[in-house]
PDB file of C-alpha atoms in Angstrom:
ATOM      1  CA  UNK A  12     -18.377 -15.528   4.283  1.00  0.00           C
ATOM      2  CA  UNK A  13     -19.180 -14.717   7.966  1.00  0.00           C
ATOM      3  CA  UNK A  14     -15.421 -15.794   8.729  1.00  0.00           C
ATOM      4  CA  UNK A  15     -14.393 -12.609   6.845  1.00  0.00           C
ATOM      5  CA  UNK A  16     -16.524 -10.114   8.474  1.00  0.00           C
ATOM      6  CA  UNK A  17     -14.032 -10.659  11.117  1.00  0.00           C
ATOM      7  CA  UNK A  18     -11.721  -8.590   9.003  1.00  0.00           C
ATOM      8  CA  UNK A  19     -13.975  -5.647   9.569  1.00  0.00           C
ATOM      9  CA  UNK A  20     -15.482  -6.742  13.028  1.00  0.00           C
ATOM     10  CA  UNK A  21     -14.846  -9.258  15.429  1.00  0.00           C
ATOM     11  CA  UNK A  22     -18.144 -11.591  15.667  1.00  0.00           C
ATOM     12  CA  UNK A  23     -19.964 -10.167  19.159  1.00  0.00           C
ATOM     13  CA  UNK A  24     -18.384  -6.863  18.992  1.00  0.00           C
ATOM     14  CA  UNK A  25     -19.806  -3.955  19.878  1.00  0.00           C
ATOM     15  CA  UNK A  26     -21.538  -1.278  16.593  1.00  0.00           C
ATOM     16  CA  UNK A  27     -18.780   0.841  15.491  1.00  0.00           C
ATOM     17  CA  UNK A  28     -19.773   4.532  14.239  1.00  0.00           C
ATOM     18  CA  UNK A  29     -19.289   4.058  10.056  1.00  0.00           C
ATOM     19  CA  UNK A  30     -16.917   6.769   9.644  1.00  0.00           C
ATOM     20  CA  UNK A  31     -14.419   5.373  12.634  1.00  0.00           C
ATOM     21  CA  UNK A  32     -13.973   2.269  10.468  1.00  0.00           C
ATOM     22  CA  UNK A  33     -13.524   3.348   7.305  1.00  0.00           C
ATOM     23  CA  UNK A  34     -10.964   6.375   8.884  1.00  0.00           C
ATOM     24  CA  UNK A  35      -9.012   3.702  10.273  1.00  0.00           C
ATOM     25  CA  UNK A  36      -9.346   1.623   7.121  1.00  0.00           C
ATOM     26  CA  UNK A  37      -7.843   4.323   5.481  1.00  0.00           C
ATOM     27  CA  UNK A  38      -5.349   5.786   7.593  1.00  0.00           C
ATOM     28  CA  UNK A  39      -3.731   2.023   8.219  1.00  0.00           C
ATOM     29  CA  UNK A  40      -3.716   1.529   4.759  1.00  0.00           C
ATOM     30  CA  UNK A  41      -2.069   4.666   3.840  1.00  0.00           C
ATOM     31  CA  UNK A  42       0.583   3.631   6.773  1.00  0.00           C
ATOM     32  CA  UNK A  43       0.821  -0.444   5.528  1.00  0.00           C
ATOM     33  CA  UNK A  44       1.707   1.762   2.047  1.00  0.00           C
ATOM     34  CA  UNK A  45       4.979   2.662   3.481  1.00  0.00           C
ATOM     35  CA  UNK A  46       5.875  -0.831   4.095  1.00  0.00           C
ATOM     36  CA  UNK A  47       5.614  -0.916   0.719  1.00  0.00           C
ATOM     37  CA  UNK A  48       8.127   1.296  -0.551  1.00  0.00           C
ATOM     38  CA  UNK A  49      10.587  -0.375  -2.859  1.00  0.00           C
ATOM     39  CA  UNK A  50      13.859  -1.628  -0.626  1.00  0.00           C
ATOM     40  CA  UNK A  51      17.941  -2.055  -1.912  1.00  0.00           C
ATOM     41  CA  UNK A  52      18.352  -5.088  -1.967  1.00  0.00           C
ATOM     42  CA  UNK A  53      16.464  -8.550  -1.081  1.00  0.00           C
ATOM     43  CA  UNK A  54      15.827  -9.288   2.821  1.00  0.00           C
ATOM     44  CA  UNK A  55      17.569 -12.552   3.671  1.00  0.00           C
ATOM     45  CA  UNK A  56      15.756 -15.820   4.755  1.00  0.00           C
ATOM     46  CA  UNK A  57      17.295 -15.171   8.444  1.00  0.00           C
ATOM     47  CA  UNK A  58      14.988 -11.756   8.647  1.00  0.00           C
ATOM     48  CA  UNK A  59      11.828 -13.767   7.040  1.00  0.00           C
ATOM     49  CA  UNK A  60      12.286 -16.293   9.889  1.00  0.00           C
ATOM     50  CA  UNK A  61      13.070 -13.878  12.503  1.00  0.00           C
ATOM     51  CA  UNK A  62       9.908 -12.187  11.320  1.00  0.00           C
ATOM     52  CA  UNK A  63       7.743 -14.997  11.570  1.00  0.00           C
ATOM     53  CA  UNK A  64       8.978 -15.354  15.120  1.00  0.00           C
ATOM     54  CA  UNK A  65       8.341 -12.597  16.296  1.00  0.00           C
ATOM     55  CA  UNK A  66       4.684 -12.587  14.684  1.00  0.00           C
ATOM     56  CA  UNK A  67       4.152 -15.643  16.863  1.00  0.00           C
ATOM     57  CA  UNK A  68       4.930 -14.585  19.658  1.00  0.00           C
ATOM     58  CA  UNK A  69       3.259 -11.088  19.294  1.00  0.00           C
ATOM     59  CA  UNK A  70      -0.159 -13.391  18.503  1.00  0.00           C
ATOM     60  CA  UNK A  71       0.440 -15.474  21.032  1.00  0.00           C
ATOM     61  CA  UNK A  72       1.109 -12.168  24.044  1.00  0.00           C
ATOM     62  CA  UNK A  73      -2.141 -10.657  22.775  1.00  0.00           C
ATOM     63  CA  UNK A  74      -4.094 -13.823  23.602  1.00  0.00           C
ATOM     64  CA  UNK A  75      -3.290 -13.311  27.094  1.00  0.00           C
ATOM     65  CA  UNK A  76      -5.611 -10.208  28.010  1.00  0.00           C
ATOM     66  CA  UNK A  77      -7.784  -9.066  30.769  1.00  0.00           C
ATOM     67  CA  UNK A  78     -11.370  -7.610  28.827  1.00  0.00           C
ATOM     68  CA  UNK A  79     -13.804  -4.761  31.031  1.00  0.00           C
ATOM     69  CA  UNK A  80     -16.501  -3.180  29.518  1.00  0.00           C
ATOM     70  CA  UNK A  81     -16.992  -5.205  26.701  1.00  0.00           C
ATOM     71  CA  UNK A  82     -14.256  -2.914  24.805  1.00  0.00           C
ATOM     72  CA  UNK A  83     -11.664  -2.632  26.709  1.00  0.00           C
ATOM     73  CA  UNK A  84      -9.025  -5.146  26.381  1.00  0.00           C
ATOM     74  CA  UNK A  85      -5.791  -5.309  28.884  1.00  0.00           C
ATOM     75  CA  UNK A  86      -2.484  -7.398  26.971  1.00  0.00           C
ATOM     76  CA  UNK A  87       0.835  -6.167  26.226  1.00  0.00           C
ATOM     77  CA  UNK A  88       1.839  -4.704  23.577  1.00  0.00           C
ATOM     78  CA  UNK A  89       5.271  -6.081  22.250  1.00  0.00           C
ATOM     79  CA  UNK A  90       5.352  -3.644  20.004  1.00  0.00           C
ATOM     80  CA  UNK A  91       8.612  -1.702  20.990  1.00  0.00           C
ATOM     81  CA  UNK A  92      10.461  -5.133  21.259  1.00  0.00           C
ATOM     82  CA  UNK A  93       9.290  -6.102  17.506  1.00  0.00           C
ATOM     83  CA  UNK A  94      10.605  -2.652  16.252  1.00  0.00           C
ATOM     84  CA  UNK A  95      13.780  -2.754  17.748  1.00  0.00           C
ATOM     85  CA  UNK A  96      14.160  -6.191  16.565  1.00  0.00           C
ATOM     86  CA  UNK A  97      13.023  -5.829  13.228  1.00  0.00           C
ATOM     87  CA  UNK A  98      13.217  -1.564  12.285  1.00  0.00           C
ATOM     88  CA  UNK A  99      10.018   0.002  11.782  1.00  0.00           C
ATOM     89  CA  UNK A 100       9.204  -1.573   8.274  1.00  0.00           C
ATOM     90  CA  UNK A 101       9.485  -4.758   9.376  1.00  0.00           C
ATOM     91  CA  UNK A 102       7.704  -3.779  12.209  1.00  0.00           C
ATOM     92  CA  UNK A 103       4.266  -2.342  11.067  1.00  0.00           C
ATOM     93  CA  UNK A 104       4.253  -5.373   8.730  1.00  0.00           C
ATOM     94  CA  UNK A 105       4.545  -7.732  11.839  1.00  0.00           C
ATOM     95  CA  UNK A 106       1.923  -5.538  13.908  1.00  0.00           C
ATOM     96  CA  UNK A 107      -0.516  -4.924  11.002  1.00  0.00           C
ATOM     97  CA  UNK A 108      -0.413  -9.343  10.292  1.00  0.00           C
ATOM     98  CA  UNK A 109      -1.179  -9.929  14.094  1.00  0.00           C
ATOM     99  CA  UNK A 110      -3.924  -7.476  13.932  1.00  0.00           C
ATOM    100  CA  UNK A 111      -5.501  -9.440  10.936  1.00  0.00           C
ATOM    101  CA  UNK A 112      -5.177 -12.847  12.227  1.00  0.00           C
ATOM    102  CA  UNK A 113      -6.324 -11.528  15.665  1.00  0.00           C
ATOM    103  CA  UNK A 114      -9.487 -11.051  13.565  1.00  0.00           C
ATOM    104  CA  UNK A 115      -9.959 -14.807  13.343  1.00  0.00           C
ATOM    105  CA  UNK A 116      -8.577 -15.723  16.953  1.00  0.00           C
ATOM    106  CA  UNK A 117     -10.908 -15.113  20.404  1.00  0.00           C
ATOM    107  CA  UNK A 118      -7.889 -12.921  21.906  1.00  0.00           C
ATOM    108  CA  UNK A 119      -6.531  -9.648  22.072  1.00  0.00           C
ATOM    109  CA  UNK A 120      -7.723  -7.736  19.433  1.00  0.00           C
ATOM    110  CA  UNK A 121      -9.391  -4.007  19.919  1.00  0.00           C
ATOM    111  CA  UNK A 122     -12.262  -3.367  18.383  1.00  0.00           C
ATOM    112  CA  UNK A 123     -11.438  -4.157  15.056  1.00  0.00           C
ATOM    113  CA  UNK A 124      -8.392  -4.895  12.684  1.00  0.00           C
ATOM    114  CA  UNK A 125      -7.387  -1.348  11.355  1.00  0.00           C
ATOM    115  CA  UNK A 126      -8.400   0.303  14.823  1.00  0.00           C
ATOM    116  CA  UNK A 127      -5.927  -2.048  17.326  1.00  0.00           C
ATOM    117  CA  UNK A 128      -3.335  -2.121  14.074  1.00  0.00           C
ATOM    118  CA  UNK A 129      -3.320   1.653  14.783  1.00  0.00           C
ATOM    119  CA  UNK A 130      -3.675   1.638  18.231  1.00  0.00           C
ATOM    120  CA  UNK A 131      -1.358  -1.337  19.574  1.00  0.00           C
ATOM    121  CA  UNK A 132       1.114  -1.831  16.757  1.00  0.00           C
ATOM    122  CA  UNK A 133       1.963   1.417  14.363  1.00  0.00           C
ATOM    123  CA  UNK A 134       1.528   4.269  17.371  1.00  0.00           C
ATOM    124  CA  UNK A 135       3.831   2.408  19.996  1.00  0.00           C
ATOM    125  CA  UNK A 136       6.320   1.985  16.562  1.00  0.00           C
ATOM    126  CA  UNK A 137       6.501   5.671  15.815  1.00  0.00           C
ATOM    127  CA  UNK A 138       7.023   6.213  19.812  1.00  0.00           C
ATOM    128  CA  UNK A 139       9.806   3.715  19.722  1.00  0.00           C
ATOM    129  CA  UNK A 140      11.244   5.191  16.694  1.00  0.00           C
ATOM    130  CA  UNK A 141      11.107   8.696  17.802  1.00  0.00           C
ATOM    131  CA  UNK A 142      12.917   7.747  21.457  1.00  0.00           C
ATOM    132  CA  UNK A 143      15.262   5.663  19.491  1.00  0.00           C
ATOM    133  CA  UNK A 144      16.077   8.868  17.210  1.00  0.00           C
ATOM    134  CA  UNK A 145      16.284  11.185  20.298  1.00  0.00           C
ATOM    135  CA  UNK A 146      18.601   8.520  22.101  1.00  0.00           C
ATOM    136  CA  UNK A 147      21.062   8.678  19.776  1.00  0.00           C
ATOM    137  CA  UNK A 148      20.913  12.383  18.972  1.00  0.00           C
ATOM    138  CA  UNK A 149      21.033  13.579  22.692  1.00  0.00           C
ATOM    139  CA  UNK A 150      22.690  10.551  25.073  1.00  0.00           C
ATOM    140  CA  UNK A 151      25.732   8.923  24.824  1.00  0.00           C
ATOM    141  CA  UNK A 152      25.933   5.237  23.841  1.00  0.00           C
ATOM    142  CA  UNK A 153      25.733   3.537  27.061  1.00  0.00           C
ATOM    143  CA  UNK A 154      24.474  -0.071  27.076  1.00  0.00           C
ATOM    144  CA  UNK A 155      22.281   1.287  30.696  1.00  0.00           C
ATOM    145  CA  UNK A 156      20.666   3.837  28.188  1.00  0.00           C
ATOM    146  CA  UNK A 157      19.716   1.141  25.787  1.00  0.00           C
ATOM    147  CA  UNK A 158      18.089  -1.024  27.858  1.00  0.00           C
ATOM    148  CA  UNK A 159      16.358   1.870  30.106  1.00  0.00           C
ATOM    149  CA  UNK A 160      15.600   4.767  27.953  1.00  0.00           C
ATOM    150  CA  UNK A 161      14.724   2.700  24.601  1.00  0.00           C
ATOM    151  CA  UNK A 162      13.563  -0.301  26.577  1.00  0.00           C
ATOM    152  CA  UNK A 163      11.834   0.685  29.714  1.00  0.00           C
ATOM    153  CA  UNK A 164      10.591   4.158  29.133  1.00  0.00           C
ATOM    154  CA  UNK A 165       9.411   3.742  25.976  1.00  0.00           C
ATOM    155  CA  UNK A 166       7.568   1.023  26.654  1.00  0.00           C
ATOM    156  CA  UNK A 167       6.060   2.906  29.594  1.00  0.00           C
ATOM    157  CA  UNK A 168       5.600   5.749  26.436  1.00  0.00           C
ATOM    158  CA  UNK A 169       4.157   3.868  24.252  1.00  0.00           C
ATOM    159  CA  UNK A 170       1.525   2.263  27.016  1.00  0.00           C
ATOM    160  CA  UNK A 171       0.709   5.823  27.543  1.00  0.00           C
ATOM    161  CA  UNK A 172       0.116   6.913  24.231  1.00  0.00           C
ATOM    162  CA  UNK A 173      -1.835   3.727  23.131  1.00  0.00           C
ATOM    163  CA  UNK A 174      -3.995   3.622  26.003  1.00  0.00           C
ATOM    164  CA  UNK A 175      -5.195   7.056  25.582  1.00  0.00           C
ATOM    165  CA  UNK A 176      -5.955   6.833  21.822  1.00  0.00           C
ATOM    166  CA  UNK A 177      -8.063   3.886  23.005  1.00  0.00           C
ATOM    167  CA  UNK A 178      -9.781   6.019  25.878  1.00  0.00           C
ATOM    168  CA  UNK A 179     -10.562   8.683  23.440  1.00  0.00           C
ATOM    169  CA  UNK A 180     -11.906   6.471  20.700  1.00  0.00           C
ATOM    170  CA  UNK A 181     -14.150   4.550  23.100  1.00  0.00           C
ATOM    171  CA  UNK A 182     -15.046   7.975  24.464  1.00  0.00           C
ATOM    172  CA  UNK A 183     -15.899   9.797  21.379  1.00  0.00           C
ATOM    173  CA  UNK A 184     -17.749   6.664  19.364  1.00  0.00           C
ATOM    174  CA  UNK A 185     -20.158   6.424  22.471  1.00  0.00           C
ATOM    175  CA  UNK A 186     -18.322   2.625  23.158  1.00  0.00           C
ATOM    176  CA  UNK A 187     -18.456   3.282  27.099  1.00  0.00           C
ATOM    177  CA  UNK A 188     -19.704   6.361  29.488  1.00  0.00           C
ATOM    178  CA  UNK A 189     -16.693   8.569  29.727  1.00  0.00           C
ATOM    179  CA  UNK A 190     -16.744   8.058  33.627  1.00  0.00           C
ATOM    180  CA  UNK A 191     -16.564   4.453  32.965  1.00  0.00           C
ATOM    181  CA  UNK A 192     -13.847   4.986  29.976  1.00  0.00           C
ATOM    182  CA  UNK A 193     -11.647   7.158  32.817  1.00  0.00           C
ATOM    183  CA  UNK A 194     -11.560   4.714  35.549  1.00  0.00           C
ATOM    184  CA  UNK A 195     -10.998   2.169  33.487  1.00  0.00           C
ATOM    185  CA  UNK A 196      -8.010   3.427  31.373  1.00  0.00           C
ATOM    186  CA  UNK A 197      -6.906   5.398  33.344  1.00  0.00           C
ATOM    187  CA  UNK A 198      -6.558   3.742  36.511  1.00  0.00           C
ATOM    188  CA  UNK A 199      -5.257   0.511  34.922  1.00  0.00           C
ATOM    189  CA  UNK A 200      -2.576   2.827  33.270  1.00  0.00           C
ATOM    190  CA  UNK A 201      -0.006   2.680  35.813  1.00  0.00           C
ATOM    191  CA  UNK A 202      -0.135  -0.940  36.098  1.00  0.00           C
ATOM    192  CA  UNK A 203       0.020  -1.595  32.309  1.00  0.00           C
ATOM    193  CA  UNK A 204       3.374   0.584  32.127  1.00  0.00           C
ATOM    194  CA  UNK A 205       5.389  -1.157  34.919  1.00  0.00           C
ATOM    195  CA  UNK A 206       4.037  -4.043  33.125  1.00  0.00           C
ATOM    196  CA  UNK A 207       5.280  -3.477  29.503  1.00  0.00           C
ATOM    197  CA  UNK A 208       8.708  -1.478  30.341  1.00  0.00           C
ATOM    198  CA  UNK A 209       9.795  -4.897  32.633  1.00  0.00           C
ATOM    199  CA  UNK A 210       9.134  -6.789  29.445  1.00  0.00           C
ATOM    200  CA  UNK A 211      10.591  -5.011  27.272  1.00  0.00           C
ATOM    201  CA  UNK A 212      13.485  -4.236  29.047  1.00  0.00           C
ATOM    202  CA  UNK A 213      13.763  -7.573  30.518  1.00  0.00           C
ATOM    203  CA  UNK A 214      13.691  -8.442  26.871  1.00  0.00           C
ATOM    204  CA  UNK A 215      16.083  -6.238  25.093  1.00  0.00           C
ATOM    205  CA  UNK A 216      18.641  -7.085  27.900  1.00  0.00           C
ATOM    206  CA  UNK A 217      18.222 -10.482  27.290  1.00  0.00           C
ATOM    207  CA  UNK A 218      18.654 -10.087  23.606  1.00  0.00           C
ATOM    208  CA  UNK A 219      21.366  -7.840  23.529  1.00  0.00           C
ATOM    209  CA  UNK A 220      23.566 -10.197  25.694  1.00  0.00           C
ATOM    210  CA  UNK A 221      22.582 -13.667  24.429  1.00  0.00           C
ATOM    211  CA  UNK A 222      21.485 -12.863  20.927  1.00  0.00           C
ATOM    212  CA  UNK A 223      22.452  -8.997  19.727  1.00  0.00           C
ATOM    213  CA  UNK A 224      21.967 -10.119  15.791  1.00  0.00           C
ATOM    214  CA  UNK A 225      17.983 -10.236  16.817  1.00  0.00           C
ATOM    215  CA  UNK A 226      18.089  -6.709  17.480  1.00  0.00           C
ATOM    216  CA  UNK A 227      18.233  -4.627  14.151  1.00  0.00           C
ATOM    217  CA  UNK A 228      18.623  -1.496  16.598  1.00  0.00           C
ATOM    218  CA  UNK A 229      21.656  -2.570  18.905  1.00  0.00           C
ATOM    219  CA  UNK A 230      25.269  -1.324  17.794  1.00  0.00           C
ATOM    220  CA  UNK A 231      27.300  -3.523  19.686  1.00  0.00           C
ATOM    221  CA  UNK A 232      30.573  -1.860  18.881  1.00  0.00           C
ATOM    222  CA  UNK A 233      28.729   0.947  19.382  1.00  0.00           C
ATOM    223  CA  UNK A 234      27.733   1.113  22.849  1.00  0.00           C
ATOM    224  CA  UNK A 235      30.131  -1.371  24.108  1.00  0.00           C
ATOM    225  CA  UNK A 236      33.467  -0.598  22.239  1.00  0.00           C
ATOM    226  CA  UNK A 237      34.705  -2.471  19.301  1.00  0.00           C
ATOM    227  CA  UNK A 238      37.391  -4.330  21.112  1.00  0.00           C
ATOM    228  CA  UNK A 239      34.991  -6.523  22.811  1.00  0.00           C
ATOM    229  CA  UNK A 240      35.238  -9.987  22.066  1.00  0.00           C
ATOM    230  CA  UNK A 241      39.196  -9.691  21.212  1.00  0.00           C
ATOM    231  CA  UNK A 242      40.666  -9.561  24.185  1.00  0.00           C
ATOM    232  CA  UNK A 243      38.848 -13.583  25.133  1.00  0.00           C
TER     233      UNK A 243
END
């Protein structure tokens, strides 16, 4: 029984206002509903395993994290690489397991399930999504802009926008002294965006030359021309 309290706190956590729990509850539940959404047609066993994959190694990132304050936890995210492997659907369902299991697991997981779900997996998908959308509205295909503008800057985005939800929600539930809350986010902001963008660029690069089928958002022919390949 104590094993599943996990689900709604990790065991040595710190009190969580009522109300910030069941909000986040509710508003990742109301997100995990559009995973939900009936589909065309029935996902392959290649995506399932690709999933899984990806799930692991997302777990596995998170367990490598730097703690300070007793609620403030340092890992990468991984988050933009899962979406533009998977598309966002796949993605929040990826995000949203990690953040359950990292219930049950000593490492990365913020404050509690719903709450680093929200924080670490479904805002850096929107942000991905959203750059993603602009990219291909705005720029020209450009394998460069691929790999900088959806890999490196919006990682770097997404750090942003994750670790200042987390700065305000420490803030505002009394977690930390705000003083304490700004140097700490704050100054370990800069170093948490080089940080993710070299991953996930590194990674997307690495993926879109060795392996572009892993990447549900990379249009070979696309950016690279569809006579690739034929002239060999």
């Amino acid at each position: 029984m104590d094993a599943w309290l996990g689900l709604l706190l990790p065991a040595g956590g710190p009190p969580l206002p009522p109300g910030l729990l069941l909000g986040g509850w509710v508003i990742a539940l109301g997100v995990l509903a559009l995973v939900l959404v009936p589909q065309t047609g029935k996902p392959p066993l290649s995506r399932w395993l690709l999933a899984f994959g990806a799930g692991l190694a997302l777990w596995a990132l998170h367990q490598i994290h730097l703690e300070l304050l007793g609620v403030l936890k340092l890992f990468f995210l991984g988050s933009v690489v899962v979406t533009h492997m998977l598309g966002w659907r796949w993605a929040l369902g990826v995000t949203a397991s990690v953040a359950v299991i990292g219930a049950f697991s000593p490492g990365g997981l913020w404050l509690a399930p719903p709450l680093d779900f929200l924080a670490s997996g479904a805002l850096p998908v929107l942000v991905t999504v959203s750059m993603l959308a602009l990219t291909l509205r705005f720029l020209p295909a450009h394998f460069f802009i691929y790999i900088f503008v959806n890999g490196f800057l919006t990682a770097a985005l997404a750090v942003v926008a994750s670790q200042l939800v987390k700065a305000a929600v420490t803030g505002w539930a009394g977690l930390a002294r705000w003083p304490n809350v700004i140097d700490t986010y704050l100054a370990s902001l800069p170093l948490m965006m080089f940080g993710e963008a070299f991953f996930t660029g590194g990674t997307l690069a690495i993926l879109a030359v060795y392996r572009p089928a892993w990447l549900a958002s990379y249009d070979e022919e696309r950016i690279l021309g569809p006579r690739r390949g034929r002239d060999a």
